[in-house]
mmCIF file of C-alpha atoms in Angstrom:
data_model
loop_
_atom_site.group_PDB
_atom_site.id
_atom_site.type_symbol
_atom_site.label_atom_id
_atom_site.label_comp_id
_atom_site.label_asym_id
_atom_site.label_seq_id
_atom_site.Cartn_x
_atom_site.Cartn_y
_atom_site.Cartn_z
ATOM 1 C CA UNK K 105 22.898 -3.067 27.048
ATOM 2 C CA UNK K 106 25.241 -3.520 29.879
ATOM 3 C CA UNK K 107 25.318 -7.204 31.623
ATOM 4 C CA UNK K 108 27.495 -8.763 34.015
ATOM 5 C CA UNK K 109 29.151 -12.252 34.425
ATOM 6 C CA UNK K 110 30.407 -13.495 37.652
ATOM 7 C CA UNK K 111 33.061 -16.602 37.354
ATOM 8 C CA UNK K 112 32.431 -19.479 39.235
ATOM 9 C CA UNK K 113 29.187 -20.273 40.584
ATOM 10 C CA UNK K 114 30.774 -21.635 43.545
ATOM 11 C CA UNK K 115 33.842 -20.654 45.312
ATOM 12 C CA UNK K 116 35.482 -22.687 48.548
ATOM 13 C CA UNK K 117 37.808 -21.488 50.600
ATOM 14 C CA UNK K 118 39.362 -22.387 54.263
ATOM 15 C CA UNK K 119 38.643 -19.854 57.479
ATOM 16 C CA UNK K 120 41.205 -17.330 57.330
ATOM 17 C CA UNK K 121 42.204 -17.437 53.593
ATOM 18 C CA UNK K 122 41.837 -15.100 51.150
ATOM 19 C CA UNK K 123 38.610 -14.827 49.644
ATOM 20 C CA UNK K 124 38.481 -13.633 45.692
ATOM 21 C CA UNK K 125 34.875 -13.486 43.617
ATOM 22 C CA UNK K 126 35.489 -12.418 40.354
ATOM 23 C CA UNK K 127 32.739 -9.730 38.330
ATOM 24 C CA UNK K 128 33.037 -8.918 34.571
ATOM 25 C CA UNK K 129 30.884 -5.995 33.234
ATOM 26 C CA UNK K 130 30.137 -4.990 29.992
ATOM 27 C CA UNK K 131 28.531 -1.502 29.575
ATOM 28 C CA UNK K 132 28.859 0.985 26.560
ATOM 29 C CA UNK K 133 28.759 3.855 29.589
ATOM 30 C CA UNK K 134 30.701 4.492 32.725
ATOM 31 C CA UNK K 135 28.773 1.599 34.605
ATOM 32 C CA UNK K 136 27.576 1.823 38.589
ATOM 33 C CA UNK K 137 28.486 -1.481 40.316
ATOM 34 C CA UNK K 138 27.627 -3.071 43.122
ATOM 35 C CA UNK K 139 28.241 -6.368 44.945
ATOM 36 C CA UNK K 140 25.369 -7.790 47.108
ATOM 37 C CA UNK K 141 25.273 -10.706 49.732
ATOM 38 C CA UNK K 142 22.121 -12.618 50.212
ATOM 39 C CA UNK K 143 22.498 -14.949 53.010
ATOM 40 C CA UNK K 144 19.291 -18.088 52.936
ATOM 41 C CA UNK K 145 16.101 -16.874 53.117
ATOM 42 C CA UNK K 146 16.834 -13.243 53.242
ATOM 43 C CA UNK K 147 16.681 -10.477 50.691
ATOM 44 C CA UNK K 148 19.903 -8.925 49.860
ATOM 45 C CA UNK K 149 22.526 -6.881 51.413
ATOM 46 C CA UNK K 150 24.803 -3.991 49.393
ATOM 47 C CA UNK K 151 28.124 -4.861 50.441
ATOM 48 C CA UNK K 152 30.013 -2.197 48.503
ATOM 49 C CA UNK K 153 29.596 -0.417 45.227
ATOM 50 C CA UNK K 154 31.446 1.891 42.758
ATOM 51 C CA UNK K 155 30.409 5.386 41.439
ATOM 52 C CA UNK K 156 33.584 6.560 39.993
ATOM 53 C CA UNK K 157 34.701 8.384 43.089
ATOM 54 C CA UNK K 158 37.995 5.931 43.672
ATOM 55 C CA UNK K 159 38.510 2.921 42.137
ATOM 56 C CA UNK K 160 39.137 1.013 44.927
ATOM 57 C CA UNK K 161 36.424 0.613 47.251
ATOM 58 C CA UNK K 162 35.949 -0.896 50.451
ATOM 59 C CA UNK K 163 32.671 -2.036 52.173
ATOM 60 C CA UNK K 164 31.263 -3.607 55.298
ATOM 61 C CA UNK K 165 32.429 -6.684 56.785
ATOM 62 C CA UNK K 166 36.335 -6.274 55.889
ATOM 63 C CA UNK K 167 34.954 -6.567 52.197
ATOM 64 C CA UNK K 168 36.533 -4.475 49.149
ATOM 65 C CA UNK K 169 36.412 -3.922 44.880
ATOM 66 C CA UNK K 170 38.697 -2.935 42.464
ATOM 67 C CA UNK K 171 37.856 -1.077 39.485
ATOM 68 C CA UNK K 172 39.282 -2.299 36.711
ATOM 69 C CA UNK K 173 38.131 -0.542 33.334
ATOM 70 C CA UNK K 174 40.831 -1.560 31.426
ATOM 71 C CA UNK K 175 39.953 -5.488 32.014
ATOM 72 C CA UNK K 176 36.007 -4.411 32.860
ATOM 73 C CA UNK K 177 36.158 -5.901 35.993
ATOM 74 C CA UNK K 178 35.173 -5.449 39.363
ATOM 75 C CA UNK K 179 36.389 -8.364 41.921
ATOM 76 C CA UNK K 180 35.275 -8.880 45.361
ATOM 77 C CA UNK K 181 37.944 -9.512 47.622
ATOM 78 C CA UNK K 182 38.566 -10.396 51.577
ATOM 79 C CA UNK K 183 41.659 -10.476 53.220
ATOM 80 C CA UNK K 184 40.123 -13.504 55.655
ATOM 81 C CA UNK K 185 37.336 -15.186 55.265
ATOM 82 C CA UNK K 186 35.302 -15.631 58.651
ATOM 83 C CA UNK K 187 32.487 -18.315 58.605
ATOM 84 C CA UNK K 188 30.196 -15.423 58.881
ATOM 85 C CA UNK K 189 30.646 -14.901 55.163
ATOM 86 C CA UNK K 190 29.405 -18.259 53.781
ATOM 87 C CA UNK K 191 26.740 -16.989 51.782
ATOM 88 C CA UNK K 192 25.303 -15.854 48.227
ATOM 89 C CA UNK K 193 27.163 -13.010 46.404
ATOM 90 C CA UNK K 194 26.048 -11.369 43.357
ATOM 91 C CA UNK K 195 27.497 -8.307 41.314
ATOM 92 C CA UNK K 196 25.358 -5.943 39.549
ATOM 93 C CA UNK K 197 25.494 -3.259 37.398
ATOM 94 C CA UNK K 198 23.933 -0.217 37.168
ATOM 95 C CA UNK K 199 23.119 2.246 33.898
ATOM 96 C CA UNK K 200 21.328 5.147 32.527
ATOM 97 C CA UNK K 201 21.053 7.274 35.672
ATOM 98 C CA UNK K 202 20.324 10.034 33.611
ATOM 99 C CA UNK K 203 17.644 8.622 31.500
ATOM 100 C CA UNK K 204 15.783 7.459 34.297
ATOM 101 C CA UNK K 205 16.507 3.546 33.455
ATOM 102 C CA UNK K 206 18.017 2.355 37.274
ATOM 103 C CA UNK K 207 17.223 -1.231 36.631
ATOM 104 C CA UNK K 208 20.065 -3.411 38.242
ATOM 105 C CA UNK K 209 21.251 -6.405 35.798
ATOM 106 C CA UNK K 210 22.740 -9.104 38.370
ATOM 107 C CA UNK K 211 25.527 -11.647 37.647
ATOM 108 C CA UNK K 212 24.448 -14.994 38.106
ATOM 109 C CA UNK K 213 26.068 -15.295 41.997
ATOM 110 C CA UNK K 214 28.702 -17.169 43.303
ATOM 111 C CA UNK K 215 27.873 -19.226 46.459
ATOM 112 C CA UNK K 216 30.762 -19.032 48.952
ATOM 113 C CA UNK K 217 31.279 -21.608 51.341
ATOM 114 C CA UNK K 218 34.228 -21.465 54.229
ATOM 115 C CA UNK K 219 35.686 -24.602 55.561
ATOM 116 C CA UNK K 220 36.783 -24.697 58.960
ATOM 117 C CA UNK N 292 15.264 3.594 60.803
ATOM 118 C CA UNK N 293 12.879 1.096 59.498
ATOM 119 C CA UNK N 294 13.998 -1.212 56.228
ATOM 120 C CA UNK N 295 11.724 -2.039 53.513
ATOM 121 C CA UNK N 296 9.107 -4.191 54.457
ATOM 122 C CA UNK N 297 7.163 -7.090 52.326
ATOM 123 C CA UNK N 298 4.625 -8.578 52.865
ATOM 124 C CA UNK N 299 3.210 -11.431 53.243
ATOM 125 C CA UNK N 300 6.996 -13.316 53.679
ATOM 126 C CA UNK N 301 5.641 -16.574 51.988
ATOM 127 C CA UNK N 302 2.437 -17.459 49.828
ATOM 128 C CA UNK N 303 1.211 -20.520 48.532
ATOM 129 C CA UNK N 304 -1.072 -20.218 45.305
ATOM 130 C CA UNK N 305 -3.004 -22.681 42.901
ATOM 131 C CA UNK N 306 -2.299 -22.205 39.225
ATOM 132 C CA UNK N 307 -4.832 -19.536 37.796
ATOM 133 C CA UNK N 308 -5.292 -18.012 40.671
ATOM 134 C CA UNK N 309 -4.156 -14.376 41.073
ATOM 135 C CA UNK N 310 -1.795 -12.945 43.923
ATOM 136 C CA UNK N 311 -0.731 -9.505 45.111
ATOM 137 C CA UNK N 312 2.190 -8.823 47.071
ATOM 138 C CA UNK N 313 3.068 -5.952 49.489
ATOM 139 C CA UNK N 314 6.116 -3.492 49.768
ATOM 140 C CA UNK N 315 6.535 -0.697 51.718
ATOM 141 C CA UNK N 316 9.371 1.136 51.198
ATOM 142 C CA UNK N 317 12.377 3.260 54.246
ATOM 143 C CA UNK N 318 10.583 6.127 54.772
ATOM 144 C CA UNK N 319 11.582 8.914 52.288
ATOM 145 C CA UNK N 320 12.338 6.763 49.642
ATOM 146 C CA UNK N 321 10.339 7.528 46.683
ATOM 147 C CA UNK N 322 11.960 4.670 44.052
ATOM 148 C CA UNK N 323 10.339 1.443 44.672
ATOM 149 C CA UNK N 324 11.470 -1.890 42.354
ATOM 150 C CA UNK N 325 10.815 -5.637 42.003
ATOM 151 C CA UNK N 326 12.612 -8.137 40.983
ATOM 152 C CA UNK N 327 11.826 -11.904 40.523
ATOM 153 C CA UNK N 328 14.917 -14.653 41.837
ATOM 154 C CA UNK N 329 14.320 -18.212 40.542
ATOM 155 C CA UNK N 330 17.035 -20.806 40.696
ATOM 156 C CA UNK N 331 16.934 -21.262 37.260
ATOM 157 C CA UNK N 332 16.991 -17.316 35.575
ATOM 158 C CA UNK N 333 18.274 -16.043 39.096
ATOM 159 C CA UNK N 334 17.628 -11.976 39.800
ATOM 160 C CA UNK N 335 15.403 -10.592 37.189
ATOM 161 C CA UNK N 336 14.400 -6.961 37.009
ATOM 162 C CA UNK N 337 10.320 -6.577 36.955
ATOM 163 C CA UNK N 338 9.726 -3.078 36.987
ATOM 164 C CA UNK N 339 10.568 0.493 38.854
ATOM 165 C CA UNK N 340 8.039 2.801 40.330
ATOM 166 C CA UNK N 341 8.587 6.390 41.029
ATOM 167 C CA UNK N 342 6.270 9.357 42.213
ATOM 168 C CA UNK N 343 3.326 6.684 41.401
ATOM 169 C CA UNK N 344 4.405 6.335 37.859
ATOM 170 C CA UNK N 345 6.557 3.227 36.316
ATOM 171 C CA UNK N 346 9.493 4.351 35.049
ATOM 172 C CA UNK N 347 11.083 0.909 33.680
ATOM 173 C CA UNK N 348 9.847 -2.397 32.784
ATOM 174 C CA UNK N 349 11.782 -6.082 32.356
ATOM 175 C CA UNK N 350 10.930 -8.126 30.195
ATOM 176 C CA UNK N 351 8.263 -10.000 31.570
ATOM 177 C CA UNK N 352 4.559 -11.027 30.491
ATOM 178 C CA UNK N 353 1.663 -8.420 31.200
ATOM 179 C CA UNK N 354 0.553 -10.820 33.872
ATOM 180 C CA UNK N 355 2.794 -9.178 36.488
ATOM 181 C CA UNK N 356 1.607 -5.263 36.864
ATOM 182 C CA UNK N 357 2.389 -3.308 39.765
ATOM 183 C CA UNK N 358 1.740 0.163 41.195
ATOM 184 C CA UNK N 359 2.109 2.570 43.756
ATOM 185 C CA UNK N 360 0.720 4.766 46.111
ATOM 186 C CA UNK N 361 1.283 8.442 47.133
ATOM 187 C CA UNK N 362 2.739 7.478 50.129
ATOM 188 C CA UNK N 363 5.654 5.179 47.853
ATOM 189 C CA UNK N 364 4.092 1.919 49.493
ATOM 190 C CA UNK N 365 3.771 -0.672 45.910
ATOM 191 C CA UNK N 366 1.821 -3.367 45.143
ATOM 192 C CA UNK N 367 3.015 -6.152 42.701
ATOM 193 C CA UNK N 368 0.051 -8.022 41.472
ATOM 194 C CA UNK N 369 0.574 -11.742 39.059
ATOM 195 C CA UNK N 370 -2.606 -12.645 37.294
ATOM 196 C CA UNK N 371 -3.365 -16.169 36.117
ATOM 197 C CA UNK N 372 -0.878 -18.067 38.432
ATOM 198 C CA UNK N 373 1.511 -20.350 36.548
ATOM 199 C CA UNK N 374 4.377 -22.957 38.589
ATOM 200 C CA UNK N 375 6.787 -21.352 36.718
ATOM 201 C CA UNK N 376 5.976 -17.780 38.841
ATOM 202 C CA UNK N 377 7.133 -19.932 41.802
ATOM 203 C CA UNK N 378 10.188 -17.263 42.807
ATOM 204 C CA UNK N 379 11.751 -14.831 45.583
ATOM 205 C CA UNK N 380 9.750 -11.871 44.922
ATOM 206 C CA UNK N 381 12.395 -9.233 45.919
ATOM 207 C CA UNK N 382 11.498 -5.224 46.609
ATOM 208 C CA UNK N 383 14.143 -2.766 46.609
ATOM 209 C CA UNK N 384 13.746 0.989 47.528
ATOM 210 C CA UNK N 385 16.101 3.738 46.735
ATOM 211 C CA UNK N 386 16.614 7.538 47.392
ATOM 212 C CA UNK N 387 16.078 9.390 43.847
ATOM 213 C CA UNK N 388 17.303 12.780 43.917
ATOM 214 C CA UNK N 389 17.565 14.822 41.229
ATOM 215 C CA UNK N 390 20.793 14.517 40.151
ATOM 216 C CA UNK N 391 22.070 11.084 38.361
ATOM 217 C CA UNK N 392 24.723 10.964 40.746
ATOM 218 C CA UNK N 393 22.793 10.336 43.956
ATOM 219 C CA UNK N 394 20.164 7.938 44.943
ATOM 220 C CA UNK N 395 21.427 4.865 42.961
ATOM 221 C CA UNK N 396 21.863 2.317 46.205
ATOM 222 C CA UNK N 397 19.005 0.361 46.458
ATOM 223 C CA UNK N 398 17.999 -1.419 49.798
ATOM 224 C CA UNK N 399 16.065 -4.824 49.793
ATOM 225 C CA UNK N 400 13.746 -5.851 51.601
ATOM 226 C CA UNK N 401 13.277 -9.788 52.561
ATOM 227 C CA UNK N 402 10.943 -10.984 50.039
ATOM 228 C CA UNK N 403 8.108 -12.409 49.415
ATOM 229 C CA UNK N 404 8.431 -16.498 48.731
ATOM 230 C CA UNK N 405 5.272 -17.463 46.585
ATOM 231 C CA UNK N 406 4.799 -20.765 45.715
ATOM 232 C CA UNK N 407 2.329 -22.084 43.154
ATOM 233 C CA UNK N 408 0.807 -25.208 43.559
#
């Protein structure tokens, strides 16, 4: 069964500083992941996600993941956080696309708030 | 292009009642899911419809059901309201091709806030 765990269930940084949300997987098959933003009140938004093409990804709003298999981890990274970003962030992971089983298993999120 | 759509946005129930919620998926998608978000067990998978059928099931009590139309709209229905079913009821719609490789991003819609009373 695959599952994720995201470090830090709440992450602070100053406007312009480099943002880092951290995403461990475990999976017993080549996983899909995905990070998510859910600002309050609203459903969520896919920010970026990984499907083996390039281990690097990048994604809207300046946002981008690493691939890491060798440490199972996929962390969310921003150059410079904007007070736009202050929101929920969760990373999920994604098995079984073959077997029909598309289920997303979600970290726990990590709240990010950006001080001015 | 229209996003998914729930509906009604917020709900306020009595224990024992029973509610049903709406989703109506981007047009063309035929993979609809739910999920349940509570503070305290945060995103939880419910189920996945496809093609009218449900393909997958969480682990939840047969008091949540679901199912869906021809036209990929769903319907999540909880029976016997308890306050612990107070939650972001979440629906997600993705494109499911044929092939594993394509159609895994799934696109949320706003969700449905029920509260039970």
């Amino acid at each position: 069964a695959q599952s994720v765990t995201q470090l830090g269930s709440h992450v602070s940084v100053s406007e312009g500083a480099l943002v880092l949300l951290r995403c461990n997987y475990s999976s017993s098959v080549p996983p899909y992941l995905f990070w998510y933003v859910q600002y309050p009140n609203q459903g969520l938004q896919l920010l970026l996600k990984y499907t083996s093409a390039a281990t690097l990804v990048k994604g809207i709003n300046g946002f981008e993941a690493e691939f890491k298999k060798s440490e199972t981890s996929f962390h969310l990274t921003k150059p410079s956080a904007h007070m736009s970003d202050a929101a929920e962030y969760f990373c999920a992971v994604s098995v079984g696309y073959d077997t029909g089983r598309r289920a997303l298993t979600f970290g726990s999120g990590t709240r990010l708030q950006v001080q001015p | 292009k229209a996003g998914v759509t729930q509906t009604p946005r917020y709900l306020i129930k009595t224990r024992g009642q029973q509610v049903t919620l709406s989703c109506s998926p981007i047009s063309g998608h035929r993979s609809v899911s739910w999920y349940q978000q509570t503070p305290g067990q945060g995103l939880q998978f419910l189920f996945e419809y496809f093609s009218e059928t449900q393909r997958n099931k969480g682990n939840f009590p047969g008091r949540f059901s679901g199912r869906q139309f021809s036209n990929s709209r769903s319907e999540m229905n909880v029976s016997t309201l308890e306050l612990g079913d107070s939650a972001l009821y979440l629906c997600a719609s993705s494109l499911r091709g044929d092939s594993g490789l394509r159609g895994t991003e799934a696109f949320f819609g706003q969700g449905t806030r029920l509260t039970v009373v």
